[in-house]
CSV table of C-alpha atoms in Angstrom, one decimal:
chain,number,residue,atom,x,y,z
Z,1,UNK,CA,35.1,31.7,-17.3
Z,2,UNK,CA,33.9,28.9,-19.6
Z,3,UNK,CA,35.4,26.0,-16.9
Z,4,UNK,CA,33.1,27.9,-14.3
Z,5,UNK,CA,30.5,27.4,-16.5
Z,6,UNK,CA,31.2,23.9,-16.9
Z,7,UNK,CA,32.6,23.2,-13.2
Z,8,UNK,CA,28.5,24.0,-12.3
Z,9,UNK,CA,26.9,22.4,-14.5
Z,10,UNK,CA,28.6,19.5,-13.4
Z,11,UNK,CA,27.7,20.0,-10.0
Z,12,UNK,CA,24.1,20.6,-10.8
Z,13,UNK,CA,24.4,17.2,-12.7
Z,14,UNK,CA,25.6,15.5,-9.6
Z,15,UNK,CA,22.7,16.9,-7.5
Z,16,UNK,CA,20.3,16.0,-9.7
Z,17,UNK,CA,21.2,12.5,-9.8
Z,18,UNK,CA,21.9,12.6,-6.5
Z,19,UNK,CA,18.1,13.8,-6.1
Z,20,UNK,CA,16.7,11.1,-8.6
Z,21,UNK,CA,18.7,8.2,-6.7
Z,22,UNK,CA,17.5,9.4,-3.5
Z,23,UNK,CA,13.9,9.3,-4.8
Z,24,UNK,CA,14.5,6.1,-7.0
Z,25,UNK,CA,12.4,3.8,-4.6
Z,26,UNK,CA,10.2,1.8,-7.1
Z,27,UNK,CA,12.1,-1.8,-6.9
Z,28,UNK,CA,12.6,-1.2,-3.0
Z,29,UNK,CA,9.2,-0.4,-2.5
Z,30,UNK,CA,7.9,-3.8,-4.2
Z,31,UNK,CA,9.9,-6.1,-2.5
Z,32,UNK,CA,9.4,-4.2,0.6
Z,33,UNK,CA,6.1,-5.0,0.1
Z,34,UNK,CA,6.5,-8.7,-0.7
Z,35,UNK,CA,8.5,-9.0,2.7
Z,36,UNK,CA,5.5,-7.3,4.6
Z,37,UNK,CA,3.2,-9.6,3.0
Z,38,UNK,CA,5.5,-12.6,3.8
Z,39,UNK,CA,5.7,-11.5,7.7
Z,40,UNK,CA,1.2,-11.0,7.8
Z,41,UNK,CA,1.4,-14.9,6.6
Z,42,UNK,CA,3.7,-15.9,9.3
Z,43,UNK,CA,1.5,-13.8,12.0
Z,44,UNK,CA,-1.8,-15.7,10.4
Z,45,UNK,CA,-0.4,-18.9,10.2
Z,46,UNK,CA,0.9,-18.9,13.5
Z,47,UNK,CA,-2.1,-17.8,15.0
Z,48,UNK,CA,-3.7,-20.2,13.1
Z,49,UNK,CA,-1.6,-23.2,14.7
Z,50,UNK,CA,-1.6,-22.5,18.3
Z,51,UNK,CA,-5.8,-20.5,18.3
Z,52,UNK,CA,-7.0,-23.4,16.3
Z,53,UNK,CA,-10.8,-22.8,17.7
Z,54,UNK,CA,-10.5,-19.3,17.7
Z,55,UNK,CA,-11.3,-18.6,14.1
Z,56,UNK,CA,-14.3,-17.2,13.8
Z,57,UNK,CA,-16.0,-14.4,11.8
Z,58,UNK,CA,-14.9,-11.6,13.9
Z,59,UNK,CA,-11.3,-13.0,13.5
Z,60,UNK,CA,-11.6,-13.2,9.7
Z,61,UNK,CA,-12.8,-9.9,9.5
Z,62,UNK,CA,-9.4,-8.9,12.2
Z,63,UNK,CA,-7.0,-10.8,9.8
Z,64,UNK,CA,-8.5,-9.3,6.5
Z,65,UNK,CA,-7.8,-5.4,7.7
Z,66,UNK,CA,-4.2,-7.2,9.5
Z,67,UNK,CA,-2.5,-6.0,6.5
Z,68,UNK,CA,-3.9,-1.9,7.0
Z,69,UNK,CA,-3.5,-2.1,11.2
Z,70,UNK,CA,0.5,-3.1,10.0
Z,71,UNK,CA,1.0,-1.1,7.6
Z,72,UNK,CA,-0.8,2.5,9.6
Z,73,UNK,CA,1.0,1.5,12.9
Z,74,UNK,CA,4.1,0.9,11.5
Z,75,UNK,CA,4.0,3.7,9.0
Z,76,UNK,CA,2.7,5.9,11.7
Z,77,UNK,CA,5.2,4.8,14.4
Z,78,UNK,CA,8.7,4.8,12.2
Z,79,UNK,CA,8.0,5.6,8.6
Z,80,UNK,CA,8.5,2.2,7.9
Z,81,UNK,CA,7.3,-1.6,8.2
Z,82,UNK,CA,9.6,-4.1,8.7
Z,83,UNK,CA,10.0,-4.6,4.9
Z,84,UNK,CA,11.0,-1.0,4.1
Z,85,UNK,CA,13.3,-0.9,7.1
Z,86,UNK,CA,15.1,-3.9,5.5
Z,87,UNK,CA,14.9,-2.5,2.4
Z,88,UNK,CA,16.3,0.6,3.6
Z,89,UNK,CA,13.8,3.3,2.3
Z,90,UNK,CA,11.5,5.2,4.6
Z,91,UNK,CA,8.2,7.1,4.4
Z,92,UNK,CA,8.5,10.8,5.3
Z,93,UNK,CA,6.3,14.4,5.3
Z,94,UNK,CA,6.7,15.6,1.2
Z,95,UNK,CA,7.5,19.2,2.9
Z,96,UNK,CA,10.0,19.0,5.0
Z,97,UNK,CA,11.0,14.8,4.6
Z,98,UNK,CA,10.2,14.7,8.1
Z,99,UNK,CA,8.3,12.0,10.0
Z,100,UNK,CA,4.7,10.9,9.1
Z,101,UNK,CA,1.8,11.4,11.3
Z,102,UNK,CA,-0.4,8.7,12.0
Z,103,UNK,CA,-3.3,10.6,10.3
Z,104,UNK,CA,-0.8,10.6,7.0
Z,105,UNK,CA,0.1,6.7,7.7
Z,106,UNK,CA,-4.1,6.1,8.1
Z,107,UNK,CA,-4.7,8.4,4.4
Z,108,UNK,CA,-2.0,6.4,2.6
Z,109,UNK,CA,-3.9,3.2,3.0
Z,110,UNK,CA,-7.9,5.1,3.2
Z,111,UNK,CA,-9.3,4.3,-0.4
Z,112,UNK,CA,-7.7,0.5,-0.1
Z,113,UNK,CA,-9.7,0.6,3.2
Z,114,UNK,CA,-12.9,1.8,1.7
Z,115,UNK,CA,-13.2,-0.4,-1.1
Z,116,UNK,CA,-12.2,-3.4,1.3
Z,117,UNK,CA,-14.9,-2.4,3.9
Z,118,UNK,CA,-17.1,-2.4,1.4
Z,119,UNK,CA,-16.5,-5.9,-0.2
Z,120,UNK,CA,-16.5,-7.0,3.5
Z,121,UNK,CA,-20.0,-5.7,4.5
Z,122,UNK,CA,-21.3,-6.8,0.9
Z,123,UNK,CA,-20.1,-10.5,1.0
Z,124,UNK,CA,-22.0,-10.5,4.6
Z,125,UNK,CA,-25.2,-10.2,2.4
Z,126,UNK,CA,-24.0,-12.5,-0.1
Z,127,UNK,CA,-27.3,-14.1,-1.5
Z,128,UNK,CA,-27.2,-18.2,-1.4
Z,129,UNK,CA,-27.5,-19.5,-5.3
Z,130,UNK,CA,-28.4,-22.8,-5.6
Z,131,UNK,CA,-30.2,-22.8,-9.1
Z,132,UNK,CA,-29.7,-20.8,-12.6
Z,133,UNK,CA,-33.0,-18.7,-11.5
Z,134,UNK,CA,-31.7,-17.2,-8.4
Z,135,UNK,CA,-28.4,-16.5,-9.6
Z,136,UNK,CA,-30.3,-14.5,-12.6
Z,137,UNK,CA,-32.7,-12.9,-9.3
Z,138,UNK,CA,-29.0,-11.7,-7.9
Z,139,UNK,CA,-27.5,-10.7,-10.9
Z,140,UNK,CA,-27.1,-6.7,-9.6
Z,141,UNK,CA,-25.0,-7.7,-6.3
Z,142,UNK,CA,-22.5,-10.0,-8.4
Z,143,UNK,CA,-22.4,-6.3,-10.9
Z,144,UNK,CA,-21.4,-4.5,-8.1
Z,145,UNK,CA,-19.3,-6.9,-6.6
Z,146,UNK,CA,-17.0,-7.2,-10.0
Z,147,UNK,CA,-16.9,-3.3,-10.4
Z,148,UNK,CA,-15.6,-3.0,-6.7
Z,149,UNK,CA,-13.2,-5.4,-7.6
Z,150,UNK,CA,-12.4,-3.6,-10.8
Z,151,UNK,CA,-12.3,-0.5,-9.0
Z,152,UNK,CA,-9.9,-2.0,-7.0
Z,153,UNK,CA,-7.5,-3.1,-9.7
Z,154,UNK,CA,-8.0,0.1,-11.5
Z,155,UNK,CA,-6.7,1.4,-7.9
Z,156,UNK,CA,-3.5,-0.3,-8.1
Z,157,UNK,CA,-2.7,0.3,-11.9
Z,158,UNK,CA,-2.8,3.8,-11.4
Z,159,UNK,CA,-0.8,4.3,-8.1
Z,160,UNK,CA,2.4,2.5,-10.3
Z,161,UNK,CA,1.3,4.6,-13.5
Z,162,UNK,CA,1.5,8.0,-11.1
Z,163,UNK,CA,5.3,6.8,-9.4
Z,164,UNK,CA,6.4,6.8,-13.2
Z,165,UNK,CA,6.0,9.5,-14.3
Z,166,UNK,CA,7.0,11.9,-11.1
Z,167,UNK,CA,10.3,12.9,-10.0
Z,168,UNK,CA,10.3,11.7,-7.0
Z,169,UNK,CA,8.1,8.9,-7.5
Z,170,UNK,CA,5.2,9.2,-5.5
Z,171,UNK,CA,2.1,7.4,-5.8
Z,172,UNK,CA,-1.5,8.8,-5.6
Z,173,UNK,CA,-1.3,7.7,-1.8
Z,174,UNK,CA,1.3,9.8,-1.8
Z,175,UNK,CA,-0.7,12.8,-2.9
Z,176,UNK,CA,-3.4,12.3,-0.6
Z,177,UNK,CA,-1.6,12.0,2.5
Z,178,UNK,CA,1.3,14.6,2.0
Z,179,UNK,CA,4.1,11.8,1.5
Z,180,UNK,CA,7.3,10.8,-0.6
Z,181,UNK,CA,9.0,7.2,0.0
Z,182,UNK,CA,13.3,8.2,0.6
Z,183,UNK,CA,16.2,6.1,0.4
Z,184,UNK,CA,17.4,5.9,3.8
């Protein structure tokens, strides 16, 4: 009776960490994200070397919200952008750990996409300083603009903060669009 006891406990063991490995996604997910942000370069730079002329406003604003259309078609699409295809992990439902919608890939990225659009629209009303006076007249937008921006920081620390201390790692974009990052 006790080696049943033990022969279970064993296998419970091995599902666990055969749970916690399957979930284990942190390091993947980094580089994953370096490769993805490697790949937007190439697609800006080579744009940039054959539509020399073509950079305007309109395609600084494209390029700046490049990384989101990626990341939503992709995510929506497969699960996965070309960096989490290489490094073999894949974005799925938390339910069933079946494939994402594209209304889940669009909520993953949402608050990034807020805060963005409204750095974006702000810096279009970015007031010209040329003397100590008017920078001291403009002194509220440059607040706000450094609280967005600390916002945004305060963003990114706590989605790493929440994969820590979860089981199966996921981050508050995870949460709010119904997700959990899997080895594949």
């Amino acid at each position: 009776m006790e080696s049943t006891v033990s022969v279970k406990s064993v296998e419970e063991s091995y599902k666990e960490f055969e749970a916690h490995l399957r979930y284990s996604t942190f390091w993947k997910r980094f580089f994953a994200g370096i490769i993805d942000a490697f790949f937007i370069y190439i697609l800006s730079y080579v744009f940039e070397l054959f539509f020399p002329d073509a950079i305007n406003s309109y395609v600084v604003i494209f390029f700046t919200f490049l990384p989101f259309i990626y990341s939503i078609g992709m995510h929506g699409h497969s699960g996965q952008t070309l960096g989490k295809k290489f490094m073999e992990v894949q974005v799925t439902n938390s339910k069933d750990e079946k494939s994402i919608t594209y209304l889940q890939a669009f909520l993953r990225d949402l608050i990034p996409i807020i805060g963005l659009t409204t750095m974006v629209v702000m810096s279009l009303y970015t007031p010209e300083i040329n003397t100590v006076e008017d920078m001291e007249q403009h002194k509220d937008f440059y607040r706000i603009m450094a609280i967005l921006g600390a916002t945004n920081m305060i963003w990114y620390i706590s989605e790493f903060v929440t994969m820590l201390f979860n089981k199966k790692r996921r981050a508050v974009h995870d949460y709010i669009a119904s997700t959990v990052v899997v080895r594949t």
